[in-house]
Amino acid sequence: MAAAVALPPPATFPSSTASSATLHLSSSSTSSPELISSNANGSTDISSYTSSSQVISDATALLNSHAALLHRVRFAQEERRKRLLHSQTIPSAQVEALQQLPLVPSSSNVDRDVYGDYDEHEHDSEENEYAYDSEDEDDDIDAYAEEEEEQRLNRPDLPPAKRARVQRYKNYVPEEETIRNDYSQRYVDGGEWPQNWVQGAEPERRFEEYPKQQRLLQLKKASVNQYSLPPTYLPLAPTSTSSTTISTLSQTVSTSLATLHPSKFDVILIDPPYSSSGTASSSSGSGFTWDNLQDLPIPSLAADPSFVFLWVGSGAGEGLERGREVLAKWGYRRCEDVVWVRTNKDKYDKHREGEGGPGTDPPTTSLLTRTKQHCLMGIRGTVRRSTDSWFVHCNVDTDVIIWEGDPLDPTRKPPEMYTLIENFCLGMRRLEIFGKLGSSLRRGWVTALAPGQEIGLPPDGRVRVADVPGAGSGGEGDNGRGLGDGEGGPDAMDTDDAGVVATRWNQDTWEEGLRELTAAAASAPSSIMGGNGNGVGKAVVPMSSEIDALRPKSPVRQGHGG
């Protein structure tokens, strides 16, 4: 409905002016009024001006465009925040702060601010015509996000491996073969170490995209569980070391280890009392030095061939250099360096509670923050991966272990180290020196306890292992020697020792158990024929034909297999 406009009488300019003008209303209600003026010569000039209805119409169109702009900006803001949340497993403080910032106001709020409540009915009609409903806005955002996610997942042009990564990781960029994240900045802002975000670090998830490797590890786990003796231990030091000198303590440790002679071991794992720092001194509280360590009777306990795994610390001290010297003194050549990269995933929770944050790492004397521990691997004798597959399986695992650590025992090493050793060396005779009652007892291993651990031994000497990964069932029907099926769960990377009873090491019982296991292993099916096939007469875990087919091998050279 057109509004009636009352116009004044025609205006007549004074006679002193050079021209006169008269305002006329056009007969059309939609046209603009005309201003007709006459000059001194009698000629007429006609000019137009904008009416009130035209102004309102233009203003309405402008507000409509502005509302559409606000909608686009608000949608972009919300979409950006969603992407930030999806790109991070644990949102940072900056992302959370960004989420708290106000969004651009919706078009309905803008309309209310502009129009006011001058006419509720008219305002409602205009709002229905021009404003964007918030529910419709959310529906549009959800529909757009679903469409974008569907396009991201629907990539038939990619190979199967990349398609699997696209399905699993939201921030994976297949064109660049990378996942974009600035983990260095997260360390600066919150103290979180970059290795916290390594995907697939957990053993149970590591080979989800590699079914053959996963199957190989399951088979090896079952084989090791089946051919392993129950856990045993050997106390090393006297009950009280407060009045014992360093030299006497070293002599006591060496004497205790000498009781293992003449038994030989294929693998020896050593975690010295100072291995976490790599610094050995009497002031460290352990009373044990590198000189004391190299005097241990390791050569008399080691078989030929055999391997030694020696924890030497973070590299900040002299551990790496002295560790190599000690290996050489024992007659071993350093051949590998296994690294444990420690995580601090609890840093984020502490930071949110106001306890953590940047600058809260433990103090160090090194130039850089140390987040790793080194374990040197030494070899004695000659072992060829191409011909000695009855004894070693190479490249089954990597030389990097990622683990959070034990908050109750900062000196404890990754339990995965046992699995790594068992997957690599098939020898059944395994010895750990300076082990702990609470975490080191494991099927298939003899654990020489660290000084002071004997205090926790029960009177009868029978230790019930609890929450220690990697034991055979030890139940009825396996002769007490872990000779069960050893299958475990389909997704488990190791079995569970909980409930298995560890006893004090007895040489006669241990040797007799090895002979029985060796006889059982020698008759097991094997794909290796002739020579030492399957380690006949040797205490090694047998290798099935399926394991031999799945395990990594050396490149074929001159007609010989790996």
XYZ file of C-alpha atoms in Angstrom:
562
model
C 0.000 0.000 0.000
C 1.452 3.351 -1.087
C 1.743 6.038 1.557
C -0.084 9.355 0.914
C 2.273 12.305 0.746
C 0.886 15.802 1.399
C 2.655 18.331 -0.762
C 2.719 22.085 -0.158
C 1.443 24.523 -2.718
C 3.686 25.257 -5.635
C 6.578 27.303 -4.456
C 7.215 30.553 -6.277
C 10.675 32.014 -6.042
C 11.016 35.751 -5.459
C 11.168 37.953 -8.509
C 14.676 38.946 -7.683
C 15.937 35.480 -8.534
C 17.060 34.567 -12.005
C 14.650 31.667 -12.236
C 11.535 30.255 -10.656
C 10.694 26.622 -9.772
C 7.543 24.655 -9.201
C 7.286 21.195 -7.544
C 4.864 18.826 -9.238
C 3.854 15.342 -8.145
C 3.914 12.803 -10.887
C 0.733 10.975 -11.563
C 2.513 7.664 -11.033
C 2.845 6.701 -7.407
C 6.085 4.855 -8.126
C 7.852 7.659 -9.913
C 9.809 10.395 -8.218
C 8.446 13.925 -7.975
C 9.858 16.392 -10.450
C 11.281 19.791 -9.725
C 10.448 22.056 -12.662
C 12.364 25.322 -12.819
C 12.377 28.133 -15.300
C 15.291 30.387 -15.960
C 15.328 33.950 -17.119
C 15.271 32.927 -20.755
C 12.065 30.981 -20.260
C 13.656 27.567 -20.762
C 12.695 24.763 -18.384
C 15.036 22.419 -16.456
C 13.635 19.161 -15.056
C 15.517 17.336 -12.281
C 14.395 14.410 -10.056
C 14.970 13.568 -6.387
C 14.530 10.296 -4.355
C 11.220 9.747 -2.603
C 10.737 8.342 0.930
C 9.539 4.949 -0.346
C 12.625 4.635 -2.534
C 14.872 5.425 0.423
C 13.157 2.763 2.518
C 13.440 0.250 -0.309
C 17.151 0.939 -0.790
C 17.792 0.752 2.955
C 15.992 -2.576 3.162
C 18.091 -3.991 0.321
C 21.261 -2.741 2.014
C 20.290 -4.337 5.327
C 19.491 -7.551 3.522
C 22.951 -7.598 1.935
C 24.504 -6.817 5.299
C 22.633 -9.704 6.920
C 23.886 -12.059 4.217
C 27.448 -10.855 4.810
C 27.108 -11.442 8.552
C 25.827 -14.931 7.866
C 28.821 -15.773 5.674
C 31.312 -14.385 8.194
C 29.661 -16.174 11.105
C 29.587 -19.432 9.175
C 33.286 -19.074 8.328
C 34.112 -18.441 11.998
C 32.237 -21.512 13.182
C 33.749 -23.710 10.484
C 37.239 -22.526 11.365
C 36.692 -23.374 15.021
C 35.448 -26.830 14.136
C 38.549 -27.481 12.055
C 40.789 -26.354 14.903
C 39.071 -28.768 17.270
C 39.260 -31.666 14.793
C 42.944 -31.058 14.066
C 44.040 -31.650 17.646
C 43.619 -34.674 19.857
C 43.953 -32.515 22.958
C 42.975 -28.859 22.382
C 45.566 -26.340 23.437
C 44.907 -23.413 25.731
C 44.965 -21.068 22.726
C 42.269 -23.055 20.946
C 40.104 -23.109 24.058
C 40.536 -19.364 24.456
C 39.565 -18.886 20.819
C 36.402 -20.894 21.353
C 35.365 -18.482 24.121
C 35.557 -15.409 21.893
C 32.158 -14.078 20.759
C 31.032 -14.748 17.219
C 29.787 -12.099 14.829
C 26.182 -11.350 15.922
C 23.474 -13.087 13.953
C 21.341 -11.190 11.474
C 18.290 -11.356 13.765
C 20.141 -9.447 16.481
C 21.311 -6.871 13.962
C 17.749 -6.375 12.699
C 16.535 -5.807 16.225
C 19.244 -3.243 16.871
C 18.499 -1.391 13.632
C 14.696 -1.493 13.553
C 13.948 -1.415 17.258
C 10.402 -2.261 18.343
C 8.623 0.519 16.435
C 6.069 -1.876 15.041
C 6.042 -5.428 16.323
C 3.877 -6.773 13.531
C 5.794 -5.048 10.771
C 9.127 -6.028 12.353
C 8.079 -9.667 12.531
C 7.064 -9.681 8.896
C 10.339 -8.131 7.793
C 12.301 -10.472 10.029
C 10.572 -13.447 8.470
C 11.457 -12.096 5.062
C 15.059 -11.063 5.544
C 16.506 -12.513 8.774
C 18.286 -15.884 8.986
C 16.861 -18.331 11.474
C 19.515 -19.697 13.873
C 18.266 -23.270 13.500
C 18.466 -23.036 9.725
C 21.936 -21.604 10.144
C 23.038 -24.578 12.260
C 21.496 -26.976 9.760
C 23.414 -25.303 6.943
C 26.654 -25.571 8.903
C 26.087 -29.243 9.714
C 25.171 -30.032 6.128
C 28.259 -28.238 4.848
C 30.505 -30.020 7.360
C 29.047 -33.410 6.460
C 29.495 -32.733 2.771
C 33.083 -31.622 3.300
C 33.858 -34.690 5.450
C 32.306 -36.965 2.832
C 34.439 -35.387 0.126
C 37.555 -35.806 2.280
C 36.888 -39.491 2.891
C 35.804 -40.306 -0.656
C 39.201 -40.485 -2.362
C 39.199 -43.404 -4.831
C 42.209 -41.841 -6.540
C 44.473 -42.673 -3.585
C 46.276 -45.987 -3.041
C 44.922 -48.234 -0.259
C 47.577 -47.199 2.280
C 46.808 -43.501 1.899
C 43.070 -44.120 1.946
C 43.484 -45.906 5.264
C 45.371 -42.928 6.696
C 42.702 -40.530 5.432
C 40.045 -42.592 7.177
C 41.976 -42.658 10.454
C 43.566 -39.203 10.750
C 41.415 -36.124 10.206
C 44.389 -33.818 9.644
C 46.265 -36.112 7.241
C 47.230 -34.465 3.931
C 47.686 -37.252 1.342
C 49.156 -34.936 -1.305
C 51.985 -33.973 1.037
C 52.206 -37.291 2.912
C 52.202 -35.397 6.167
C 50.058 -34.403 9.106
C 50.214 -30.704 9.793
C 50.803 -29.743 13.400
C 53.160 -27.312 15.101
C 54.306 -29.427 18.020
C 57.316 -27.250 18.747
C 54.982 -24.361 19.485
C 52.952 -26.574 21.803
C 56.113 -27.290 23.784
C 56.842 -23.573 24.063
C 53.278 -22.793 25.145
C 52.453 -25.717 27.402
C 55.595 -27.790 27.976
C 54.227 -30.791 26.041
C 56.926 -32.795 24.299
C 56.407 -33.326 20.543
C 56.654 -37.113 20.851
C 53.348 -37.093 22.743
C 51.598 -36.903 19.384
C 53.290 -39.781 17.563
C 50.483 -41.931 16.170
C 50.590 -45.693 16.666
C 53.226 -45.598 19.402
C 51.303 -48.130 21.485
C 52.277 -51.720 20.601
C 48.649 -52.780 20.239
C 48.031 -50.088 17.588
C 51.386 -49.936 15.888
C 50.693 -52.339 13.053
C 47.009 -51.739 12.408
C 47.832 -50.836 8.817
C 50.273 -53.739 8.374
C 48.368 -57.010 8.844
C 51.317 -59.220 7.862
C 53.590 -57.618 10.441
C 50.838 -57.861 13.029
C 50.376 -61.539 12.256
C 54.130 -62.136 12.519
C 54.285 -60.603 15.990
C 51.304 -62.642 17.138
C 52.983 -65.841 15.963
C 56.293 -64.957 17.597
C 54.537 -64.043 20.835
C 52.757 -67.400 20.889
C 55.983 -69.255 20.119
C 57.972 -67.466 22.833
C 55.205 -68.032 25.382
C 55.072 -71.714 24.546
C 58.820 -72.272 24.896
C 59.632 -70.311 28.053
C 60.433 -71.330 31.613
C 58.592 -69.740 34.552
C 60.193 -66.559 35.965
C 63.026 -67.003 38.460
C 65.141 -64.537 40.436
C 68.524 -64.362 42.156
C 69.149 -61.941 45.060
C 72.409 -60.059 44.692
C 73.232 -57.911 47.675
C 73.082 -58.389 51.451
C 70.040 -57.203 53.394
C 71.649 -53.959 54.552
C 74.102 -51.909 52.512
C 74.335 -48.928 54.849
C 77.644 -50.081 56.317
C 78.942 -51.685 53.151
C 81.716 -49.940 51.239
C 81.566 -49.471 47.499
C 84.302 -52.010 46.860
C 82.638 -54.563 49.131
C 79.280 -54.041 47.430
C 80.859 -54.508 44.014
C 82.551 -57.670 45.188
C 79.257 -58.970 46.621
C 77.472 -58.382 43.325
C 80.217 -60.141 41.377
C 80.232 -63.061 43.807
C 76.464 -63.454 43.574
C 76.569 -63.457 39.762
C 79.346 -66.021 39.852
C 76.876 -68.499 41.363
C 75.241 -68.627 37.920
C 78.396 -70.209 36.492
C 78.762 -72.474 34.516
C 75.341 -71.667 33.028
C 75.486 -69.583 29.874
C 73.041 -67.001 28.566
C 72.157 -65.944 25.028
C 70.903 -62.494 26.055
C 71.927 -60.331 29.014
C 69.989 -57.153 29.843
C 71.676 -54.767 32.281
C 70.050 -51.741 33.907
C 72.737 -50.235 36.192
C 71.533 -48.205 39.195
C 72.792 -45.020 37.509
C 71.589 -45.730 33.967
C 68.843 -43.061 33.968
C 71.328 -40.227 34.341
C 74.336 -41.886 32.770
C 76.497 -40.593 35.626
C 78.052 -43.122 37.973
C 79.435 -41.851 41.249
C 79.240 -42.605 44.926
C 77.377 -39.349 45.432
C 74.486 -40.583 43.316
C 73.349 -42.813 46.163
C 73.769 -46.101 44.306
C 77.369 -46.635 45.366
C 78.124 -48.176 41.965
C 80.511 -46.867 39.305
C 81.471 -47.711 35.734
C 84.620 -49.379 37.027
C 82.512 -51.591 39.288
C 80.266 -52.408 36.339
C 83.056 -53.520 34.028
C 84.376 -55.839 36.760
C 81.186 -57.929 36.681
C 81.796 -61.491 35.413
C 79.785 -60.981 32.231
C 82.269 -62.827 29.942
C 81.945 -66.006 32.007
C 78.129 -65.851 31.811
C 77.819 -65.080 28.097
C 77.411 -67.747 25.454
C 79.052 -67.543 22.052
C 77.298 -66.061 20.164
C 75.333 -63.815 22.517
C 74.065 -60.267 22.960
C 74.234 -57.672 25.735
C 71.779 -54.791 26.112
C 73.186 -52.074 28.390
C 71.232 -48.990 29.499
C 73.637 -46.035 29.616
C 71.459 -42.971 30.303
C 70.294 -39.941 28.358
C 73.606 -39.047 26.751
C 74.030 -35.953 28.911
C 76.842 -37.554 30.894
C 79.573 -39.994 30.020
C 77.227 -42.945 29.601
C 77.546 -43.392 25.838
C 81.347 -43.311 25.900
C 81.805 -45.413 29.026
C 79.159 -47.859 27.857
C 81.146 -48.611 24.709
C 84.293 -49.052 26.777
C 82.565 -51.508 29.112
C 81.201 -53.535 26.190
C 84.682 -53.751 24.702
C 86.098 -54.836 28.074
C 83.599 -57.705 28.129
C 84.485 -58.750 24.585
C 81.428 -57.276 22.841
C 81.182 -55.051 19.783
C 78.561 -52.298 19.832
C 76.198 -52.971 16.937
C 72.985 -51.050 17.723
C 71.599 -48.268 19.900
C 67.987 -48.661 21.045
C 66.424 -45.371 22.135
C 63.569 -44.923 24.554
C 61.787 -41.627 23.836
C 59.847 -40.610 26.908
C 56.513 -38.789 26.706
C 54.804 -36.442 29.175
C 51.155 -36.675 28.170
C 50.064 -35.817 31.700
C 51.615 -32.367 31.199
C 48.459 -31.136 29.470
C 46.223 -32.142 32.388
C 48.607 -30.556 34.865
C 48.773 -27.410 32.755
C 44.986 -27.095 32.824
C 45.047 -27.500 36.604
C 47.730 -24.836 36.923
C 50.521 -27.235 37.927
C 52.379 -27.803 34.661
C 53.161 -25.588 31.738
C 56.320 -24.335 30.063
C 59.546 -24.344 32.007
C 58.534 -27.163 34.354
C 60.820 -29.869 32.938
C 63.239 -31.439 35.425
C 66.495 -29.491 35.770
C 69.387 -30.669 33.639
C 73.046 -29.810 33.233
C 72.896 -30.313 29.456
C 72.270 -27.664 26.830
C 69.035 -29.286 25.654
C 66.116 -30.887 27.456
C 66.787 -34.621 27.547
C 63.733 -36.715 26.685
C 65.392 -40.009 25.717
C 67.389 -42.895 27.150
C 69.962 -45.011 25.300
C 70.422 -48.772 25.442
C 73.592 -49.983 23.733
C 73.459 -53.382 22.099
C 76.640 -55.439 21.910
C 77.323 -58.654 19.999
C 79.800 -61.393 20.836
C 80.829 -63.923 18.221
C 79.658 -64.064 14.618
C 76.008 -63.932 13.633
C 74.890 -63.579 10.020
C 71.298 -62.664 9.390
C 71.327 -64.474 6.038
C 72.357 -67.869 7.459
C 71.623 -67.758 11.208
C 67.879 -67.223 11.149
C 67.607 -70.072 13.683
C 69.098 -67.660 16.245
C 68.211 -64.092 15.177
C 65.346 -62.433 13.308
C 66.360 -58.952 12.210
C 64.166 -55.942 11.447
C 61.105 -57.271 13.253
C 61.055 -54.194 15.513
C 62.473 -50.683 15.290
C 65.192 -49.168 17.459
C 62.841 -46.548 18.953
C 60.484 -47.142 21.869
C 57.960 -44.464 22.874
C 56.605 -44.801 26.402
C 55.276 -42.483 29.111
C 57.280 -44.018 31.919
C 56.220 -45.201 35.357
C 55.240 -42.281 37.649
C 55.821 -44.499 40.694
C 59.304 -45.568 39.551
C 61.140 -42.970 37.429
C 64.056 -45.382 36.884
C 61.928 -48.136 35.359
C 62.608 -48.911 31.711
C 60.000 -49.695 29.024
C 58.464 -53.178 29.333
C 58.501 -53.308 25.526
C 62.266 -53.814 25.719
C 61.676 -57.434 26.731
C 59.458 -58.020 23.703
C 61.997 -56.384 21.397
C 64.745 -58.699 22.675
C 62.564 -61.810 22.419
C 61.500 -60.965 18.870
C 65.123 -60.452 17.840
C 67.012 -63.274 19.563
C 65.469 -66.752 19.653
C 67.722 -67.983 22.462
C 65.796 -69.257 25.485
C 68.486 -68.365 28.024
C 67.823 -64.782 29.087
C 69.322 -62.938 32.065
C 68.518 -59.507 33.493
C 70.915 -57.908 35.981
C 69.777 -55.253 38.495
C 66.122 -56.184 38.053
C 63.239 -55.244 40.354
C 60.665 -57.392 42.090
C 57.771 -55.169 41.089
C 58.429 -54.907 37.362
C 61.210 -57.199 36.106
C 60.018 -60.741 36.830
C 59.024 -62.275 33.502
C 58.565 -65.717 32.002
C 61.634 -66.992 30.190
C 63.984 -64.730 32.185
C 66.329 -65.135 35.134
C 66.278 -61.858 37.085
C 69.329 -60.978 39.179
C 67.826 -58.477 41.607
C 69.337 -55.078 42.290
C 70.844 -54.412 45.731
C 68.111 -53.829 48.288
C 65.372 -55.651 46.377
C 65.785 -58.723 48.572
C 64.119 -56.810 51.409
C 60.742 -57.297 49.715
C 61.089 -61.078 49.340
C 58.535 -63.207 51.240
C 59.830 -65.741 53.774
C 59.074 -68.717 51.531
C 60.759 -67.058 48.541
C 57.710 -67.471 46.303
C 56.804 -64.183 44.590
C 53.404 -63.884 42.966
C 53.894 -61.804 39.845
C 51.248 -59.100 39.389
C 50.666 -56.683 36.536
C 53.891 -57.589 34.778
C 53.368 -58.015 31.005
C 54.758 -61.022 29.229
C 54.201 -64.299 31.082
C 52.984 -67.664 29.980
C 49.936 -69.097 31.627
C 51.952 -71.302 33.943
C 48.732 -73.130 34.649
C 47.742 -76.732 34.801
C 48.721 -78.814 31.825
C 51.966 -77.023 30.944
C 54.213 -78.792 33.476
C 54.793 -75.468 35.182
C 57.058 -74.373 32.354
C 54.758 -72.212 30.261
C 54.152 -74.952 27.694
C 50.542 -73.913 27.033
C 49.212 -72.826 23.680
C 50.349 -69.256 24.380
C 47.955 -67.741 21.910
C 46.616 -64.891 24.036
C 44.119 -62.406 22.723
C 44.089 -61.568 19.032
C 44.980 -57.940 19.672
C 47.379 -58.466 22.571
C 51.036 -57.789 21.856
C 52.104 -59.779 24.919
C 50.582 -62.107 27.445
C 50.014 -61.435 31.124
C 52.168 -62.750 33.977
C 49.611 -61.898 36.654
C 49.194 -64.855 38.996
C 52.394 -66.662 37.974
C 54.656 -67.573 40.880
C 58.347 -66.696 40.559
C 60.811 -68.733 42.603
C 64.454 -68.425 43.512
C 66.751 -69.604 40.736
C 68.038 -73.154 41.097
C 70.665 -74.221 38.610
C 69.731 -77.904 38.418
C 66.010 -77.198 37.983
C 66.682 -74.493 35.423
C 69.066 -76.632 33.361
C 66.653 -79.581 33.402
C 63.821 -77.342 32.228
C 65.976 -76.045 29.380
C 66.759 -79.577 28.234
C 63.067 -80.434 28.092
C 62.255 -77.264 26.172
C 65.153 -77.874 23.790
C 63.934 -81.387 23.026
C 60.411 -80.109 22.403
C 61.686 -77.301 20.175
C 63.904 -79.637 18.138
C 60.884 -81.716 17.137
C 58.766 -78.699 16.215
C 57.935 -78.139 12.516
C 60.444 -75.953 10.726
C 60.986 -74.611 7.244
C 64.764 -74.622 7.632
C 66.338 -77.877 6.548
C 69.895 -79.067 6.990
C 72.799 -77.509 8.845
C 71.703 -76.161 12.200
C 68.092 -76.274 11.000
C 65.879 -74.983 13.775
C 68.861 -74.947 16.090
C 68.979 -78.702 16.656
C 70.565 -79.328 20.031
C 70.393 -75.628 20.893
C 68.075 -73.902 23.360
C 66.273 -71.694 20.859
C 62.635 -70.912 20.155
C 61.568 -72.899 17.070
C 60.545 -71.127 13.885
C 57.479 -72.277 11.995
C 57.145 -72.074 8.236
C 54.625 -69.225 8.541
C 56.996 -67.185 10.707
C 59.780 -67.794 8.207
C 57.541 -66.617 5.362
C 56.475 -63.422 7.150
C 59.742 -62.314 8.761
C 61.916 -59.669 7.021
C 64.860 -61.160 5.164
C 68.117 -60.020 3.648
C 68.156 -59.227 -0.077
C 68.753 -62.329 -2.169
C 72.359 -62.380 -3.403
C 74.150 -64.921 -5.583
C 71.274 -67.353 -5.419
C 71.155 -67.503 -1.599
C 68.017 -66.742 0.404
C 67.772 -64.460 3.458
